[in-house]
PDB file of C-alpha atoms in Angstrom:
ATOM      1  CA  MET A   1     209.430  73.039  72.421  1.00  0.00           C
ATOM      2  CA  ASN A   2     209.700  73.734  76.539  1.00  0.00           C
ATOM      3  CA  THR A   3     206.579  76.319  76.684  1.00  0.00           C
ATOM      4  CA  THR A   4     207.283  77.417  80.578  1.00  0.00           C
ATOM      5  CA  LYS A   5     208.768  80.699  81.238  1.00  0.00           C
ATOM      6  CA  ILE A   6     211.019  82.185  84.379  1.00  0.00           C
ATOM      7  CA  VAL A   7     209.637  84.168  87.183  1.00  0.00           C
ATOM      8  CA  VAL A   8     212.668  85.680  89.010  1.00  0.00           C
ATOM      9  CA  THR A   9     210.971  86.489  92.627  1.00  0.00           C
ATOM     10  CA  LEU A  10     212.497  90.160  93.489  1.00  0.00           C
ATOM     11  CA  SER A  11     211.820  90.130  97.088  1.00  0.00           C
ATOM     12  CA  GLY A  12     214.404  92.967  98.862  1.00  0.00           C
ATOM     13  CA  HIS A  13     213.023  95.092 101.854  1.00  0.00           C
ATOM     14  CA  ASN A  14     215.145  98.063 101.597  1.00  0.00           C
ATOM     15  CA  ASP A  15     216.707 100.842  99.003  1.00  0.00           C
ATOM     16  CA  ASP A  16     220.081  98.469  99.515  1.00  0.00           C
ATOM     17  CA  GLU A  17     218.460  95.072  98.914  1.00  0.00           C
ATOM     18  CA  ILE A  18     216.023  96.009  96.271  1.00  0.00           C
ATOM     19  CA  LYS A  19     220.122  97.215  94.444  1.00  0.00           C
ATOM     20  CA  GLU A  20     221.447  94.047  95.227  1.00  0.00           C
ATOM     21  CA  GLU A  21     218.468  92.902  93.299  1.00  0.00           C
ATOM     22  CA  ILE A  22     218.252  94.382  90.382  1.00  0.00           C
ATOM     23  CA  GLN A  23     222.324  94.848  89.784  1.00  0.00           C
ATOM     24  CA  LYS A  24     222.449  90.784  90.292  1.00  0.00           C
ATOM     25  CA  ALA A  25     219.068  90.655  87.934  1.00  0.00           C
ATOM     26  CA  LYS A  26     220.961  93.114  85.340  1.00  0.00           C
ATOM     27  CA  GLU A  27     223.511  90.390  84.879  1.00  0.00           C
ATOM     28  CA  ASN A  28     221.521  87.392  84.963  1.00  0.00           C
ATOM     29  CA  ILE A  29     219.109  89.334  82.649  1.00  0.00           C
ATOM     30  CA  ASP A  30     218.836  86.045  80.629  1.00  0.00           C
ATOM     31  CA  ALA A  31     217.835  84.106  82.614  1.00  0.00           C
ATOM     32  CA  PHE A  32     214.270  85.281  83.175  1.00  0.00           C
ATOM     33  CA  ASP A  33     211.699  86.038  81.343  1.00  0.00           C
ATOM     34  CA  ILE A  34     209.148  87.378  84.064  1.00  0.00           C
ATOM     35  CA  VAL A  35     210.053  89.893  86.862  1.00  0.00           C
ATOM     36  CA  GLU A  36     207.505  88.669  89.554  1.00  0.00           C
ATOM     37  CA  ILE A  37     206.842  92.478  92.988  1.00  0.00           C
ATOM     38  CA  ARG A  38     206.699  90.624  95.686  1.00  0.00           C
ATOM     39  CA  GLY A  39     204.687  93.712  97.511  1.00  0.00           C
ATOM     40  CA  ASP A  40     204.073  91.855 100.853  1.00  0.00           C
ATOM     41  CA  VAL A  41     207.823  92.989 101.902  1.00  0.00           C
ATOM     42  CA  PHE A  42     206.870  96.580 102.013  1.00  0.00           C
ATOM     43  CA  ASP A  43     204.430  96.167 104.238  1.00  0.00           C
ATOM     44  CA  ALA A  44     205.671  98.305 106.768  1.00  0.00           C
ATOM     45  CA  LEU A  45     204.987 100.810 104.818  1.00  0.00           C
ATOM     46  CA  ASN A  46     202.783 104.289 102.758  1.00  0.00           C
ATOM     47  CA  ARG A  47     200.291 103.168 100.266  1.00  0.00           C
ATOM     48  CA  GLU A  48     202.802 105.155  98.643  1.00  0.00           C
ATOM     49  CA  ASP A  49     205.932 104.250  99.168  1.00  0.00           C
ATOM     50  CA  HIS A  50     205.332 101.139  98.362  1.00  0.00           C
ATOM     51  CA  GLY A  51     203.382 102.643  95.240  1.00  0.00           C
ATOM     52  CA  LYS A  52     206.972 104.523  94.761  1.00  0.00           C
ATOM     53  CA  LYS A  53     208.812 101.124  95.941  1.00  0.00           C
ATOM     54  CA  VAL A  54     207.033  98.841  93.008  1.00  0.00           C
ATOM     55  CA  ARG A  55     207.529 102.080  90.283  1.00  0.00           C
ATOM     56  CA  TYR A  56     211.313 101.842  90.690  1.00  0.00           C
ATOM     57  CA  ILE A  57     211.092  98.095  89.540  1.00  0.00           C
ATOM     58  CA  ILE A  58     208.926  98.313  87.165  1.00  0.00           C
ATOM     59  CA  ASP A  59     210.460 101.963  85.425  1.00  0.00           C
ATOM     60  CA  TYR A  60     213.352  99.068  85.014  1.00  0.00           C
ATOM     61  CA  PHE A  61     212.608  96.416  83.859  1.00  0.00           C
ATOM     62  CA  LYS A  62     210.202  97.730  81.775  1.00  0.00           C
ATOM     63  CA  PRO A  63     212.539  99.008  79.439  1.00  0.00           C
ATOM     64  CA  LEU A  64     213.758  95.772  78.839  1.00  0.00           C
ATOM     65  CA  ASN A  65     211.511  94.128  78.462  1.00  0.00           C
ATOM     66  CA  LYS A  66     210.554  92.324  80.812  1.00  0.00           C
ATOM     67  CA  GLU A  67     207.002  91.441  82.009  1.00  0.00           C
ATOM     68  CA  ILE A  68     206.158  92.026  85.686  1.00  0.00           C
ATOM     69  CA  ILE A  69     203.842  90.083  87.832  1.00  0.00           C
ATOM     70  CA  TYR A  70     202.549  91.767  91.164  1.00  0.00           C
ATOM     71  CA  THR A  71     201.813  89.207  94.038  1.00  0.00           C
ATOM     72  CA  TYR A  72     200.928  90.535  97.929  1.00  0.00           C
ATOM     73  CA  ARG A  73     200.708  87.306  99.663  1.00  0.00           C
ATOM     74  CA  THR A  74     199.710  86.690 102.494  1.00  0.00           C
ATOM     75  CA  ALA A  75     200.723  85.183 105.877  1.00  0.00           C
ATOM     76  CA  LYS A  76     198.397  82.504 105.384  1.00  0.00           C
ATOM     77  CA  GLU A  77     199.852  81.802 102.858  1.00  0.00           C
ATOM     78  CA  GLY A  78     203.452  81.974 103.222  1.00  0.00           C
ATOM     79  CA  GLY A  79     204.046  85.644 102.330  1.00  0.00           C
ATOM     80  CA  SER A  80     204.709  88.317 105.451  1.00  0.00           C
ATOM     81  CA  GLY A  81     201.799  90.308 104.211  1.00  0.00           C
ATOM     82  CA  SER A  82     199.485  91.052 106.774  1.00  0.00           C
ATOM     83  CA  LYS A  83     196.039  93.126 105.733  1.00  0.00           C
ATOM     84  CA  THR A  84     192.836  92.933 105.883  1.00  0.00           C
ATOM     85  CA  THR A  85     191.044  91.425 103.734  1.00  0.00           C
ATOM     86  CA  VAL A  86     189.167  94.801 103.104  1.00  0.00           C
ATOM     87  CA  GLU A  87     193.043  96.414 102.640  1.00  0.00           C
ATOM     88  CA  TYR A  88     193.266  93.657 100.674  1.00  0.00           C
ATOM     89  CA  GLU A  89     191.239  94.123  97.592  1.00  0.00           C
ATOM     90  CA  ALA A  90     191.851  97.600  97.742  1.00  0.00           C
ATOM     91  CA  LEU A  91     195.171  97.273  97.286  1.00  0.00           C
ATOM     92  CA  LEU A  92     195.637  94.887  93.764  1.00  0.00           C
ATOM     93  CA  ASN A  93     192.537  96.898  92.896  1.00  0.00           C
ATOM     94  CA  ALA A  94     194.599 100.332  93.045  1.00  0.00           C
ATOM     95  CA  VAL A  95     197.932  98.197  91.885  1.00  0.00           C
ATOM     96  CA  CYS A  96     196.149  96.972  88.411  1.00  0.00           C
ATOM     97  CA  GLN A  97     195.078 100.908  88.366  1.00  0.00           C
ATOM     98  CA  THR A  98     197.692 102.735  88.400  1.00  0.00           C
ATOM     99  CA  MET A  99     200.815 100.015  88.602  1.00  0.00           C
ATOM    100  CA  ASP A 100     202.285  99.149  84.657  1.00  0.00           C
ATOM    101  CA  ILE A 101     202.432  95.101  85.151  1.00  0.00           C
ATOM    102  CA  ASP A 102     201.077  92.501  83.071  1.00  0.00           C
ATOM    103  CA  TYR A 103     199.543  90.024  86.331  1.00  0.00           C
ATOM    104  CA  ILE A 104     197.794  90.964  89.974  1.00  0.00           C
ATOM    105  CA  ASP A 105     198.681  87.923  91.590  1.00  0.00           C
ATOM    106  CA  ILE A 106     194.866  86.356  93.579  1.00  0.00           C
ATOM    107  CA  GLU A 107     194.510  83.676  95.903  1.00  0.00           C
ATOM    108  CA  VAL A 108     191.456  82.567  95.751  1.00  0.00           C
ATOM    109  CA  GLN A 109     191.278  81.941  99.693  1.00  0.00           C
ATOM    110  CA  SER A 110     190.773  85.820  99.609  1.00  0.00           C
ATOM    111  CA  GLY A 111     187.323  84.547  99.248  1.00  0.00           C
ATOM    112  CA  ASP A 112     185.476  84.548  95.474  1.00  0.00           C
ATOM    113  CA  LYS A 113     183.554  88.363  95.722  1.00  0.00           C
ATOM    114  CA  ILE A 114     187.257  90.063  96.215  1.00  0.00           C
ATOM    115  CA  THR A 115     189.185  87.618  93.353  1.00  0.00           C
ATOM    116  CA  ALA A 116     185.570  89.124  91.123  1.00  0.00           C
ATOM    117  CA  SER A 117     186.502  92.148  92.009  1.00  0.00           C
ATOM    118  CA  VAL A 118     190.086  92.369  91.288  1.00  0.00           C
ATOM    119  CA  CYS A 119     189.227  90.758  88.443  1.00  0.00           C
ATOM    120  CA  LYS A 120     186.524  93.107  86.563  1.00  0.00           C
ATOM    121  CA  THR A 121     189.165  95.592  87.596  1.00  0.00           C
ATOM    122  CA  ALA A 122     192.676  93.714  85.921  1.00  0.00           C
ATOM    123  CA  ARG A 123     190.368  92.641  82.880  1.00  0.00           C
ATOM    124  CA  ALA A 124     189.604  96.622  82.514  1.00  0.00           C
ATOM    125  CA  ASN A 125     193.377  97.534  83.286  1.00  0.00           C
ATOM    126  CA  ASN A 126     194.775  94.666  80.584  1.00  0.00           C
ATOM    127  CA  VAL A 127     195.675  92.475  83.420  1.00  0.00           C
ATOM    128  CA  LYS A 128     196.075  89.269  83.160  1.00  0.00           C
ATOM    129  CA  CYS A 129     194.594  87.417  85.984  1.00  0.00           C
ATOM    130  CA  LEU A 130     197.444  84.814  88.174  1.00  0.00           C
ATOM    131  CA  MET A 131     194.744  83.206  90.237  1.00  0.00           C
ATOM    132  CA  SER A 132     196.593  81.107  93.337  1.00  0.00           C
ATOM    133  CA  HIS A 133     195.982  79.140  96.149  1.00  0.00           C
ATOM    134  CA  HIS A 134     199.584  78.105  98.791  1.00  0.00           C
ATOM    135  CA  ASP A 135     199.041  75.086 100.806  1.00  0.00           C
ATOM    136  CA  PHE A 136     202.429  75.537 103.221  1.00  0.00           C
ATOM    137  CA  LYS A 137     201.593  72.459 105.878  1.00  0.00           C
ATOM    138  CA  ARG A 138     199.642  69.659 103.276  1.00  0.00           C
ATOM    139  CA  THR A 139     198.577  68.218  99.732  1.00  0.00           C
ATOM    140  CA  PRO A 140     194.812  67.902  99.757  1.00  0.00           C
ATOM    141  CA  PRO A 141     193.655  64.865  97.518  1.00  0.00           C
ATOM    142  CA  SER A 142     194.081  65.564  94.035  1.00  0.00           C
ATOM    143  CA  GLY A 143     189.677  65.536  93.738  1.00  0.00           C
ATOM    144  CA  GLU A 144     190.288  68.533  95.754  1.00  0.00           C
ATOM    145  CA  ILE A 145     193.325  70.165  93.977  1.00  0.00           C
ATOM    146  CA  LEU A 146     191.544  69.733  90.781  1.00  0.00           C
ATOM    147  CA  SER A 147     188.405  72.093  92.427  1.00  0.00           C
ATOM    148  CA  ILE A 148     190.564  74.331  93.020  1.00  0.00           C
ATOM    149  CA  ILE A 149     191.405  74.897  89.875  1.00  0.00           C
ATOM    150  CA  ASN A 150     187.978  74.885  88.217  1.00  0.00           C
ATOM    151  CA  LYS A 151     187.175  77.126  90.825  1.00  0.00           C
ATOM    152  CA  MET A 152     190.151  79.601  89.432  1.00  0.00           C
ATOM    153  CA  HIS A 153     188.643  79.102  85.626  1.00  0.00           C
ATOM    154  CA  THR A 154     184.996  79.700  86.181  1.00  0.00           C
ATOM    155  CA  LEU A 155     186.313  83.099  88.178  1.00  0.00           C
ATOM    156  CA  GLY A 156     188.044  84.248  84.714  1.00  0.00           C
ATOM    157  CA  GLY A 157     191.950  83.889  86.019  1.00  0.00           C
ATOM    158  CA  ASP A 158     194.875  83.582  83.001  1.00  0.00           C
ATOM    159  CA  LEU A 159     196.464  81.371  84.659  1.00  0.00           C
ATOM    160  CA  TYR A 160     195.651  78.610  87.476  1.00  0.00           C
ATOM    161  CA  LYS A 161     199.044  78.690  90.512  1.00  0.00           C
ATOM    162  CA  VAL A 162     198.477  75.491  92.525  1.00  0.00           C
ATOM    163  CA  ALA A 163     201.801  74.913  95.369  1.00  0.00           C
ATOM    164  CA  TYR A 164     201.544  72.198  98.420  1.00  0.00           C
ATOM    165  CA  PHE A 165     204.032  70.874 100.975  1.00  0.00           C
ATOM    166  CA  PRO A 166     204.862  67.907 100.686  1.00  0.00           C
ATOM    167  CA  HIS A 167     205.173  64.357 103.626  1.00  0.00           C
ATOM    168  CA  GLU A 168     205.842  62.730 101.285  1.00  0.00           C
ATOM    169  CA  LYS A 169     207.483  61.537  97.360  1.00  0.00           C
ATOM    170  CA  LYS A 170     204.160  60.314  96.713  1.00  0.00           C
ATOM    171  CA  ASP A 171     202.752  64.287  97.514  1.00  0.00           C
ATOM    172  CA  VAL A 172     204.477  65.369  95.071  1.00  0.00           C
ATOM    173  CA  ASP A 173     203.501  62.955  92.546  1.00  0.00           C
ATOM    174  CA  LYS A 174     199.587  64.084  93.236  1.00  0.00           C
ATOM    175  CA  VAL A 175     200.425  67.454  92.730  1.00  0.00           C
ATOM    176  CA  THR A 176     202.476  66.012  89.062  1.00  0.00           C
ATOM    177  CA  GLU A 177     199.232  63.818  87.917  1.00  0.00           C
ATOM    178  CA  VAL A 178     197.325  66.990  88.818  1.00  0.00           C
ATOM    179  CA  VAL A 179     199.273  69.424  86.324  1.00  0.00           C
ATOM    180  CA  LYS A 180     198.732  66.810  83.763  1.00  0.00           C
ATOM    181  CA  SER A 181     195.599  66.473  84.079  1.00  0.00           C
ATOM    182  CA  ALA A 182     194.569  70.225  84.376  1.00  0.00           C
ATOM    183  CA  LYS A 183     196.901  71.331  81.378  1.00  0.00           C
ATOM    184  CA  GLN A 184     194.480  68.630  79.377  1.00  0.00           C
ATOM    185  CA  LYS A 185     190.880  70.624  80.199  1.00  0.00           C
ATOM    186  CA  TYR A 186     192.757  74.123  80.390  1.00  0.00           C
ATOM    187  CA  GLY A 187     196.069  73.857  77.996  1.00  0.00           C
ATOM    188  CA  ASP A 188     198.880  75.707  79.148  1.00  0.00           C
ATOM    189  CA  ARG A 189     197.556  78.010  82.205  1.00  0.00           C
ATOM    190  CA  ILE A 190     198.105  75.484  85.136  1.00  0.00           C
ATOM    191  CA  ILE A 191     201.724  76.363  87.397  1.00  0.00           C
ATOM    192  CA  GLY A 192     201.847  72.861  89.178  1.00  0.00           C
ATOM    193  CA  ILE A 193     204.302  73.280  92.448  1.00  0.00           C
ATOM    194  CA  SER A 194     205.314  71.182  94.896  1.00  0.00           C
ATOM    195  CA  MET A 195     207.537  72.631  97.157  1.00  0.00           C
ATOM    196  CA  GLY A 196     210.765  72.401  99.313  1.00  0.00           C
ATOM    197  CA  GLU A 197     213.424  69.688  98.368  1.00  0.00           C
ATOM    198  CA  LEU A 198     210.943  67.111  98.021  1.00  0.00           C
ATOM    199  CA  GLY A 199     209.962  69.161  95.170  1.00  0.00           C
ATOM    200  CA  LYS A 200     212.072  70.473  93.282  1.00  0.00           C
ATOM    201  CA  ASP A 201     211.653  68.456  90.481  1.00  0.00           C
ATOM    202  CA  THR A 202     207.743  70.103  89.798  1.00  0.00           C
ATOM    203  CA  ARG A 203     209.944  73.182  89.371  1.00  0.00           C
ATOM    204  CA  THR A 204     212.011  71.844  86.516  1.00  0.00           C
ATOM    205  CA  ALA A 205     209.492  69.356  85.044  1.00  0.00           C
ATOM    206  CA  GLU A 206     208.356  68.581  81.696  1.00  0.00           C
ATOM    207  CA  GLY A 207     206.117  67.644  78.594  1.00  0.00           C
ATOM    208  CA  GLU A 208     203.233  67.663  79.608  1.00  0.00           C
ATOM    209  CA  ALA A 209     204.032  68.378  83.476  1.00  0.00           C
ATOM    210  CA  ALA A 210     205.591  70.787  82.538  1.00  0.00           C
ATOM    211  CA  SER A 211     204.156  74.234  84.348  1.00  0.00           C
ATOM    212  CA  ALA A 212     203.401  77.591  82.984  1.00  0.00           C
ATOM    213  CA  LEU A 213     205.743  79.415  84.761  1.00  0.00           C
ATOM    214  CA  THR A 214     208.502  78.530  87.346  1.00  0.00           C
ATOM    215  CA  TYR A 215     209.274  80.788  89.309  1.00  0.00           C
ATOM    216  CA  GLY A 216     213.450  81.345  89.950  1.00  0.00           C
ATOM    217  CA  PHE A 217     215.476  83.599  92.354  1.00  0.00           C
ATOM    218  CA  VAL A 218     219.082  85.966  92.088  1.00  0.00           C
ATOM    219  CA  SER A 219     219.896  86.795  94.945  1.00  0.00           C
ATOM    220  CA  ARG A 220     217.512  85.424  97.396  1.00  0.00           C
ATOM    221  CA  ASP A 221     215.317  82.779  97.576  1.00  0.00           C
ATOM    222  CA  ALA A 222     211.347  83.650  98.054  1.00  0.00           C
ATOM    223  CA  ALA A 223     210.047  79.303  98.777  1.00  0.00           C
ATOM    224  CA  PRO A 224     211.457  76.837  99.857  1.00  0.00           C
ATOM    225  CA  GLY A 225     213.263  74.856  96.885  1.00  0.00           C
ATOM    226  CA  GLN A 226     213.084  78.167  94.898  1.00  0.00           C
ATOM    227  CA  ILE A 227     216.436  77.616  92.118  1.00  0.00           C
ATOM    228  CA  HIS A 228     218.320  80.199  91.014  1.00  0.00           C
ATOM    229  CA  VAL A 229     217.266  81.394  86.881  1.00  0.00           C
ATOM    230  CA  THR A 230     220.479  80.529  85.740  1.00  0.00           C
ATOM    231  CA  GLN A 231     219.926  77.024  86.719  1.00  0.00           C
ATOM    232  CA  LEU A 232     216.620  77.493  85.750  1.00  0.00           C
ATOM    233  CA  ARG A 233     217.492  78.052  82.357  1.00  0.00           C
ATOM    234  CA  GLU A 234     220.175  75.295  81.328  1.00  0.00           C
ATOM    235  CA  ILE A 235     217.590  73.030  82.631  1.00  0.00           C
ATOM    236  CA  PHE A 236     215.348  74.435  80.267  1.00  0.00           C
ATOM    237  CA  THR A 237     217.639  74.990  76.759  1.00  0.00           C
ATOM    238  CA  ARG A 238     219.281  72.082  77.085  1.00  0.00           C
TER     239      ARG A 238
END
């Protein structure tokens, strides 16, 4: 049986885009399990307006029994977020305390202290910690990827997400093998993505290489190689 949950990433910047994405998501409501809200797209807004946009999305999907991930993806990990590490920590802690979310995405490269601080706040508010690490330039050696996953475990993560850019097929195979061995150690907590067209198969992997979550879109792709959620649902229900 496949245990991969499908996440729809919402990355609309303004009210029109957000409404359009919500409408498309509504039309494909059975194609996904979780909604990822990308907070970094609201970077130009003040904290209050940022909060309003996030709440608007949460209030729409929560009554429909969809889980919510809040992600603030920084520029160095492929997003549009430009907050300092201090602002990043404050934002994530505030989101855990004030928003009805199920998961908070924490970039482990932000540092052990920040990761531990956000994790502590998340725990106190019944929010799960989705530790993440992205490298848009390369795929590091297997040992390096595994040590990052081990660190995510040590820091108290609930899910461990690693995403890398492949230059050749063997980079994709490396991510697949790492997922398999990390799952033997930590169970169904691993999310392993090889980006772009080359790594597309990692988003639909099943069996031993299946990730805990796979990310798709309804309106516009938020990452290279993302697949439409209806296509993902089709693949996973065959």
